[in-house]
XYZ file of C-alpha atoms in Angstrom:
209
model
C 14.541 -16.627 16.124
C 13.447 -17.956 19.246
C 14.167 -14.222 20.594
C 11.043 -12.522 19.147
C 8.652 -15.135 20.719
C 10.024 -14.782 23.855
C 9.742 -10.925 23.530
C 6.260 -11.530 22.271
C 5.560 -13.645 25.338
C 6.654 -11.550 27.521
C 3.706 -8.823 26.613
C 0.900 -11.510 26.956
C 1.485 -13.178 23.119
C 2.134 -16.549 22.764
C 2.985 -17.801 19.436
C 5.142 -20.307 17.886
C 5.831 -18.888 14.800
C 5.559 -15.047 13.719
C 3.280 -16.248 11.185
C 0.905 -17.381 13.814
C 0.061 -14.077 14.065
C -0.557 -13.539 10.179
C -2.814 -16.628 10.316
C -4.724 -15.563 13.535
C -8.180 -13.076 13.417
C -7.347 -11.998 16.683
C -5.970 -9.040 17.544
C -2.697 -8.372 18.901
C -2.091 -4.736 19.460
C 0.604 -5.496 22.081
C 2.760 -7.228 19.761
C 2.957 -4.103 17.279
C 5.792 -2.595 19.102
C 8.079 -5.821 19.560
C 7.803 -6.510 15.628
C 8.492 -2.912 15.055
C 11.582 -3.551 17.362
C 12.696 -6.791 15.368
C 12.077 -5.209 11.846
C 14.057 -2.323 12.985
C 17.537 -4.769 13.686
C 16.278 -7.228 11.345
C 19.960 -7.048 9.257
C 21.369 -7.949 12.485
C 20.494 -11.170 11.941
C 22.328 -13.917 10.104
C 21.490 -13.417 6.401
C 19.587 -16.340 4.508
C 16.419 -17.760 4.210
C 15.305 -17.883 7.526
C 15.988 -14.077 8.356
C 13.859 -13.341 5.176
C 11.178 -15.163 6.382
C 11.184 -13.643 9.496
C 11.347 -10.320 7.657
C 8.066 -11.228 5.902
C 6.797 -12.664 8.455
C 6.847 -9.645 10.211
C 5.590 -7.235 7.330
C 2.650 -9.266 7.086
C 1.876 -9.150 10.759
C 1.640 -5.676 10.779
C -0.241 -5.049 7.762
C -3.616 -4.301 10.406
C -5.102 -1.299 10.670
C -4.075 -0.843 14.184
C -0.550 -0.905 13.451
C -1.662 2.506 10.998
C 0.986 4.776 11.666
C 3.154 3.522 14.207
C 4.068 1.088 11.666
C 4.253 3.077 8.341
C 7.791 4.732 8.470
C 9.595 1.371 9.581
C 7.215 -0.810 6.395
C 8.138 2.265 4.225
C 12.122 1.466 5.128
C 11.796 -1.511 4.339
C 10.310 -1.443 1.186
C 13.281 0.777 0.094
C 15.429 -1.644 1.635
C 14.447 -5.190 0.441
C 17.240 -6.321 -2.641
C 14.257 -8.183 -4.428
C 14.300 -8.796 -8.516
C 10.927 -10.048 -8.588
C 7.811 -8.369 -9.661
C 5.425 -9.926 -6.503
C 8.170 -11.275 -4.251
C 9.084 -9.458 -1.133
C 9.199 -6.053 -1.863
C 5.140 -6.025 -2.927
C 4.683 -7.698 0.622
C 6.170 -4.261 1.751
C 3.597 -2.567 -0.860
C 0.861 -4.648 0.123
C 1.378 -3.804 3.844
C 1.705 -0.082 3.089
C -1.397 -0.205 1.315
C -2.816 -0.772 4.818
C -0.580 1.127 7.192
C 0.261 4.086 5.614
C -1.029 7.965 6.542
C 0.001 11.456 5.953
C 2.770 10.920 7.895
C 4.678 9.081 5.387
C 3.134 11.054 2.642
C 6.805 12.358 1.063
C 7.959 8.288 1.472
C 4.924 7.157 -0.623
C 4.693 9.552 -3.511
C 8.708 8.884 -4.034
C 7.960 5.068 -3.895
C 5.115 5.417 -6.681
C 6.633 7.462 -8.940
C 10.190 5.220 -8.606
C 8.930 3.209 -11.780
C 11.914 0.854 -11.597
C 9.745 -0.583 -8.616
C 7.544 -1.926 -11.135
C 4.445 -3.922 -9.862
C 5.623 -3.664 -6.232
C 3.859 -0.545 -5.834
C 0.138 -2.125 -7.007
C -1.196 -1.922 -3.274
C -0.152 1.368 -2.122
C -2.601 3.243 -4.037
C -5.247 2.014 -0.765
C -3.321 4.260 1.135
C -3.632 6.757 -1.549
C -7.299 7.997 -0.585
C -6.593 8.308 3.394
C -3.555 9.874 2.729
C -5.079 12.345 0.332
C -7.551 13.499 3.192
C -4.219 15.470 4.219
C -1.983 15.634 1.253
C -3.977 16.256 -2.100
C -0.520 16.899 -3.575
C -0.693 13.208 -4.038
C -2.963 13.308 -6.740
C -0.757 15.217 -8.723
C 1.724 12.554 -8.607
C -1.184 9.390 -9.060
C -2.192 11.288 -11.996
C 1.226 10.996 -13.022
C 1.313 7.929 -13.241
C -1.385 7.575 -16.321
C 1.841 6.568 -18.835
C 2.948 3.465 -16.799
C 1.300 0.130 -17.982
C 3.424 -1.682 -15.270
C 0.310 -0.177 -12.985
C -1.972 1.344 -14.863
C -4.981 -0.501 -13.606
C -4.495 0.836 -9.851
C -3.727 4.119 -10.899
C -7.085 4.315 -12.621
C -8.802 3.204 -9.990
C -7.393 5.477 -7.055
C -8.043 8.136 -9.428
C -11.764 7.269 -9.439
C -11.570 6.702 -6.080
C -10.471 10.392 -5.212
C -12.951 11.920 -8.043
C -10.043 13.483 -9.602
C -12.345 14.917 -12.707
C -9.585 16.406 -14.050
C -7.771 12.661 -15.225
C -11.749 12.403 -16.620
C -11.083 12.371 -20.416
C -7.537 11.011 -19.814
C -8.949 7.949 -18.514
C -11.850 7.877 -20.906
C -9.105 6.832 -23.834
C -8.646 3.599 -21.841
C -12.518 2.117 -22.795
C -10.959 1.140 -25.251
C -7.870 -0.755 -23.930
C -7.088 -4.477 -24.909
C -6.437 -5.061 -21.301
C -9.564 -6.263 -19.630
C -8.568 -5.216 -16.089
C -7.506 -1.675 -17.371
C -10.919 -1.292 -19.249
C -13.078 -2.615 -16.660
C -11.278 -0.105 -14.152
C -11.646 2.988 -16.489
C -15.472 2.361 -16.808
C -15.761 1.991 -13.168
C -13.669 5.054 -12.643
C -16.127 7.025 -15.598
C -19.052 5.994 -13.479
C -17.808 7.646 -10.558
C -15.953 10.476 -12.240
C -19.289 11.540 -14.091
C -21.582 11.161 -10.717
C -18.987 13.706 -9.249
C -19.073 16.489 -12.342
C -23.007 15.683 -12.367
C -22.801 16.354 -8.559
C -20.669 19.518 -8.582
C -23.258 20.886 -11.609
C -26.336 20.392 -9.300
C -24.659 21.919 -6.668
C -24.147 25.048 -8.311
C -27.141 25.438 -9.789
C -28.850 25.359 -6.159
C -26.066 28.268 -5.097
């Protein structure tokens, strides 16, 4: 393990643990590519615990906006790579740094992650890449929308779905006022809200034209 610090060192970061650079508000742009490197050969290393807390380790390091990109299609990888049972172990690290890394560019990677249902609550925190990456590929609204029928996720895929105005999930969404789940309800009336501004929006709009 010592390895990756000295590579880190070597392009002006000095660390003593990986997770130093979770912890820090600094930013280390010059480290992106030697944690890319490591992630890449991660299996190389010995398999146990300490590998997969490298592995996170390194996930979470990247998960800054300046890694956007560059970073997606090895995080992607590895979120289709990590043997993980549990619903917020490892694997939603993966999510969870997608949700800030990933663009366009891994646009085919992301809408086969979300609708893998068998990936369960792993996926909650890709659907903040789901408005960026929409900018590009609206076909990914098609496949959020989806996504309506899965309770695993339900409250994130009501809320991206407000997010991107999508007024056609409008009256789909509205049957969820009534939900039992308070974080599903209070995500369909904030979707509504925004859903309704955007039809009210589009009406004034062409009543000027």
């Amino acid at each position: 393990m010592d390895r990756i610090l000295s590579d880190l060192e070597e392009v002006g970061v000095r660390v003593n643990n990986v997770w130093d650079l979770v912890n820090t508000t600094d930013k280390y742009p010059e480290a992106v590519p030697i944690l890319l490197s490591w992630l890449d050969r991660i299996h190389e290393l010995p398999a146990g615990e300490p590998r997969e807390k490298l592995r996170e380790g390194i996930i979470r390091a990247l998960s800054v906006p300046y890694a956007r990109g560059l970073a997606a299609p090895a995080v992607a990888r590895q979120f289709a790579e990590i043997s993980n049972t549990a619903e917020l172990g490892p694997r939603w690290v993966a999510g969870s740094a997608l949700g800030v890394v990933a663009d366009a560019g891994v646009a085919d990677q992301v809408i086969e992650i979300l609708l893998e249902r068998s990936m369960g609550r792993a996926r909650e925190m890709i659907f903040e890449a789901v408005p960026r990456i929409a900018k590009q590929r609206p076909d990914i609204i098609d496949a959020v929308r989806s996504l309506l029928d899965d309770e695993t996720i339900l409250p994130f895929v009501i809320a991206a779905l407000g997010r991107l105005r999508d007024v056609q999930s409008r009256d789909e969404i509205a049957r969820f006022l009534t939900s039992d789940r308070p974080l599903v309800n209070r995500q369909a009336k904030i979707a509504l809200r925004r859903l309704d501004a955007e039809l009210a929006r589009r009406a004034r709009s062409t009543q000027r034209n």
